[in-house]
JSON list of C-alpha atoms in Angstrom, two decimals:
[
{"chain": "A", "resi": 126, "resn": "UNK", "atom": "CA", "xyz": [5.37, -0.23, 5.68]},
{"chain": "A", "resi": 127, "resn": "UNK", "atom": "CA", "xyz": [1.80, -1.33, 4.65]},
{"chain": "A", "resi": 128, "resn": "UNK", "atom": "CA", "xyz": [-0.31, -2.16, 7.47]},
{"chain": "A", "resi": 129, "resn": "UNK", "atom": "CA", "xyz": [-1.84, -5.49, 5.79]},
{"chain": "A", "resi": 130, "resn": "UNK", "atom": "CA", "xyz": [-4.31, -6.88, 3.11]},
{"chain": "A", "resi": 131, "resn": "UNK", "atom": "CA", "xyz": [-6.95, -4.40, 2.01]},
{"chain": "A", "resi": 132, "resn": "UNK", "atom": "CA", "xyz": [-10.39, -4.43, 3.72]},
{"chain": "A", "resi": 133, "resn": "UNK", "atom": "CA", "xyz": [-12.43, -7.68, 3.16]},
{"chain": "A", "resi": 134, "resn": "UNK", "atom": "CA", "xyz": [-9.25, -9.55, 2.40]},
{"chain": "A", "resi": 135, "resn": "UNK", "atom": "CA", "xyz": [-7.83, -10.38, 5.71]},
{"chain": "A", "resi": 136, "resn": "UNK", "atom": "CA", "xyz": [-9.73, -13.57, 6.08]},
{"chain": "A", "resi": 137, "resn": "UNK", "atom": "CA", "xyz": [-8.04, -15.16, 3.18]},
{"chain": "A", "resi": 138, "resn": "UNK", "atom": "CA", "xyz": [-4.36, -14.27, 3.96]},
{"chain": "A", "resi": 139, "resn": "UNK", "atom": "CA", "xyz": [-3.74, -17.21, 6.12]},
{"chain": "A", "resi": 140, "resn": "UNK", "atom": "CA", "xyz": [-4.92, -19.52, 3.44]},
{"chain": "A", "resi": 141, "resn": "UNK", "atom": "CA", "xyz": [-2.90, -17.84, 1.04]},
{"chain": "A", "resi": 142, "resn": "UNK", "atom": "CA", "xyz": [0.52, -17.77, 2.96]},
{"chain": "A", "resi": 143, "resn": "UNK", "atom": "CA", "xyz": [0.00, -21.55, 3.56]},
{"chain": "A", "resi": 144, "resn": "UNK", "atom": "CA", "xyz": [-0.54, -22.08, -0.15]},
{"chain": "A", "resi": 145, "resn": "UNK", "atom": "CA", "xyz": [2.60, -20.13, -1.07]},
{"chain": "A", "resi": 146, "resn": "UNK", "atom": "CA", "xyz": [4.54, -22.16, 1.61]},
{"chain": "A", "resi": 147, "resn": "UNK", "atom": "CA", "xyz": [3.53, -25.46, 0.33]},
{"chain": "A", "resi": 148, "resn": "UNK", "atom": "CA", "xyz": [4.29, -24.70, -3.20]},
{"chain": "A", "resi": 149, "resn": "UNK", "atom": "CA", "xyz": [7.54, -23.38, -2.27]},
{"chain": "A", "resi": 150, "resn": "UNK", "atom": "CA", "xyz": [8.53, -26.54, -0.11]},
{"chain": "A", "resi": 151, "resn": "UNK", "atom": "CA", "xyz": [7.15, -28.61, -3.18]},
{"chain": "A", "resi": 152, "resn": "UNK", "atom": "CA", "xyz": [9.84, -26.83, -5.52]},
{"chain": "A", "resi": 153, "resn": "UNK", "atom": "CA", "xyz": [7.71, -24.46, -7.41]},
{"chain": "A", "resi": 154, "resn": "UNK", "atom": "CA", "xyz": [9.71, -21.30, -7.86]},
{"chain": "A", "resi": 155, "resn": "UNK", "atom": "CA", "xyz": [8.23, -18.34, -6.33]},
{"chain": "A", "resi": 156, "resn": "UNK", "atom": "CA", "xyz": [8.77, -15.21, -8.10]},
{"chain": "A", "resi": 157, "resn": "UNK", "atom": "CA", "xyz": [8.46, -11.75, -6.21]},
{"chain": "A", "resi": 158, "resn": "UNK", "atom": "CA", "xyz": [7.17, -8.74, -8.01]},
{"chain": "A", "resi": 159, "resn": "UNK", "atom": "CA", "xyz": [3.97, -6.59, -7.41]},
{"chain": "A", "resi": 160, "resn": "UNK", "atom": "CA", "xyz": [1.59, -5.37, -9.76]},
{"chain": "A", "resi": 161, "resn": "UNK", "atom": "CA", "xyz": [2.38, -1.79, -8.51]},
{"chain": "A", "resi": 162, "resn": "UNK", "atom": "CA", "xyz": [-0.22, 0.70, -9.81]},
{"chain": "A", "resi": 163, "resn": "UNK", "atom": "CA", "xyz": [-0.26, 4.03, -8.42]},
{"chain": "A", "resi": 164, "resn": "UNK", "atom": "CA", "xyz": [-2.80, 5.43, -10.67]},
{"chain": "A", "resi": 165, "resn": "UNK", "atom": "CA", "xyz": [-5.65, 7.42, -9.19]},
{"chain": "A", "resi": 166, "resn": "UNK", "atom": "CA", "xyz": [-8.19, 5.29, -11.31]},
{"chain": "A", "resi": 167, "resn": "UNK", "atom": "CA", "xyz": [-6.98, 2.02, -9.95]},
{"chain": "A", "resi": 168, "resn": "UNK", "atom": "CA", "xyz": [-9.39, 0.12, -8.16]},
{"chain": "A", "resi": 169, "resn": "UNK", "atom": "CA", "xyz": [-6.78, -0.89, -5.51]},
{"chain": "A", "resi": 170, "resn": "UNK", "atom": "CA", "xyz": [-3.65, 1.38, -5.42]},
{"chain": "A", "resi": 171, "resn": "UNK", "atom": "CA", "xyz": [-0.42, -0.61, -4.92]},
{"chain": "A", "resi": 172, "resn": "UNK", "atom": "CA", "xyz": [2.40, 1.75, -4.54]},
{"chain": "A", "resi": 173, "resn": "UNK", "atom": "CA", "xyz": [6.00, 0.84, -5.87]},
{"chain": "A", "resi": 174, "resn": "UNK", "atom": "CA", "xyz": [8.71, -0.02, -3.71]},
{"chain": "A", "resi": 175, "resn": "UNK", "atom": "CA", "xyz": [6.61, -0.30, -0.44]},
{"chain": "A", "resi": 176, "resn": "UNK", "atom": "CA", "xyz": [4.39, -2.87, -1.93]},
{"chain": "A", "resi": 177, "resn": "UNK", "atom": "CA", "xyz": [7.53, -4.96, -2.74]},
{"chain": "A", "resi": 178, "resn": "UNK", "atom": "CA", "xyz": [8.83, -4.86, 0.88]},
{"chain": "A", "resi": 179, "resn": "UNK", "atom": "CA", "xyz": [5.44, -6.04, 1.87]},
{"chain": "A", "resi": 180, "resn": "UNK", "atom": "CA", "xyz": [5.43, -8.87, -0.35]},
{"chain": "A", "resi": 181, "resn": "UNK", "atom": "CA", "xyz": [8.93, -9.56, 1.20]},
{"chain": "A", "resi": 182, "resn": "UNK", "atom": "CA", "xyz": [7.18, -9.89, 4.55]},
{"chain": "A", "resi": 183, "resn": "UNK", "atom": "CA", "xyz": [4.49, -12.07, 3.45]},
{"chain": "A", "resi": 184, "resn": "UNK", "atom": "CA", "xyz": [6.98, -14.39, 1.75]},
{"chain": "A", "resi": 185, "resn": "UNK", "atom": "CA", "xyz": [8.89, -14.49, 5.05]},
{"chain": "A", "resi": 186, "resn": "UNK", "atom": "CA", "xyz": [5.46, -15.42, 7.06]},
{"chain": "A", "resi": 187, "resn": "UNK", "atom": "CA", "xyz": [4.97, -18.10, 4.36]},
{"chain": "A", "resi": 188, "resn": "UNK", "atom": "CA", "xyz": [8.23, -19.79, 5.29]},
{"chain": "A", "resi": 189, "resn": "UNK", "atom": "CA", "xyz": [10.73, -18.60, 2.90]},
{"chain": "A", "resi": 190, "resn": "UNK", "atom": "CA", "xyz": [14.40, -17.64, 4.35]},
{"chain": "A", "resi": 191, "resn": "UNK", "atom": "CA", "xyz": [15.80, -14.08, 3.66]},
{"chain": "A", "resi": 192, "resn": "UNK", "atom": "CA", "xyz": [18.19, -15.52, 0.92]},
{"chain": "A", "resi": 193, "resn": "UNK", "atom": "CA", "xyz": [15.21, -17.27, -0.68]},
{"chain": "A", "resi": 194, "resn": "UNK", "atom": "CA", "xyz": [13.01, -14.10, -0.63]},
{"chain": "A", "resi": 195, "resn": "UNK", "atom": "CA", "xyz": [15.85, -11.95, -2.26]},
{"chain": "A", "resi": 196, "resn": "UNK", "atom": "CA", "xyz": [16.49, -14.38, -4.82]},
{"chain": "A", "resi": 197, "resn": "UNK", "atom": "CA", "xyz": [12.82, -14.44, -5.64]},
{"chain": "A", "resi": 198, "resn": "UNK", "atom": "CA", "xyz": [13.33, -10.74, -6.85]},
{"chain": "A", "resi": 199, "resn": "UNK", "atom": "CA", "xyz": [16.45, -11.32, -8.77]},
{"chain": "A", "resi": 200, "resn": "UNK", "atom": "CA", "xyz": [17.46, -14.39, -10.78]},
{"chain": "A", "resi": 201, "resn": "UNK", "atom": "CA", "xyz": [14.45, -16.35, -11.29]},
{"chain": "A", "resi": 202, "resn": "UNK", "atom": "CA", "xyz": [12.38, -13.42, -12.69]},
{"chain": "A", "resi": 203, "resn": "UNK", "atom": "CA", "xyz": [15.28, -12.30, -14.96]},
{"chain": "A", "resi": 204, "resn": "UNK", "atom": "CA", "xyz": [15.45, -15.65, -16.35]},
{"chain": "A", "resi": 205, "resn": "UNK", "atom": "CA", "xyz": [11.63, -16.15, -16.48]},
{"chain": "A", "resi": 206, "resn": "UNK", "atom": "CA", "xyz": [11.45, -12.98, -18.69]},
{"chain": "A", "resi": 207, "resn": "UNK", "atom": "CA", "xyz": [14.85, -14.03, -20.82]},
{"chain": "A", "resi": 208, "resn": "UNK", "atom": "CA", "xyz": [16.94, -11.16, -19.36]},
{"chain": "A", "resi": 209, "resn": "UNK", "atom": "CA", "xyz": [20.25, -12.79, -19.32]},
{"chain": "A", "resi": 210, "resn": "UNK", "atom": "CA", "xyz": [22.09, -9.54, -18.57]},
{"chain": "A", "resi": 211, "resn": "UNK", "atom": "CA", "xyz": [20.24, -9.06, -15.07]},
{"chain": "A", "resi": 212, "resn": "UNK", "atom": "CA", "xyz": [19.51, -10.96, -11.88]},
{"chain": "A", "resi": 213, "resn": "UNK", "atom": "CA", "xyz": [23.00, -11.42, -10.74]},
{"chain": "A", "resi": 214, "resn": "UNK", "atom": "CA", "xyz": [24.95, -9.29, -8.64]},
{"chain": "A", "resi": 215, "resn": "UNK", "atom": "CA", "xyz": [28.79, -9.12, -8.47]}
]
């Protein structure tokens, strides 16, 4: 797992988590999805897979339940991108 926010951004983490929690409680649909970019030229490399797990950890810290977190990475994103054949397991 990642160890936390990049240097210089940790001071805003509590504020951001609070904002996400308030938005979620207000009914705003939170979608999971990182801007993964492992290119060597990226200003801040964000690894595939590991970064999504870290995002899930942050969502939990913001007050989302495990079911809400998993849902945020499946049905709502598929719906938001018009992918009717995805987002549901069965």
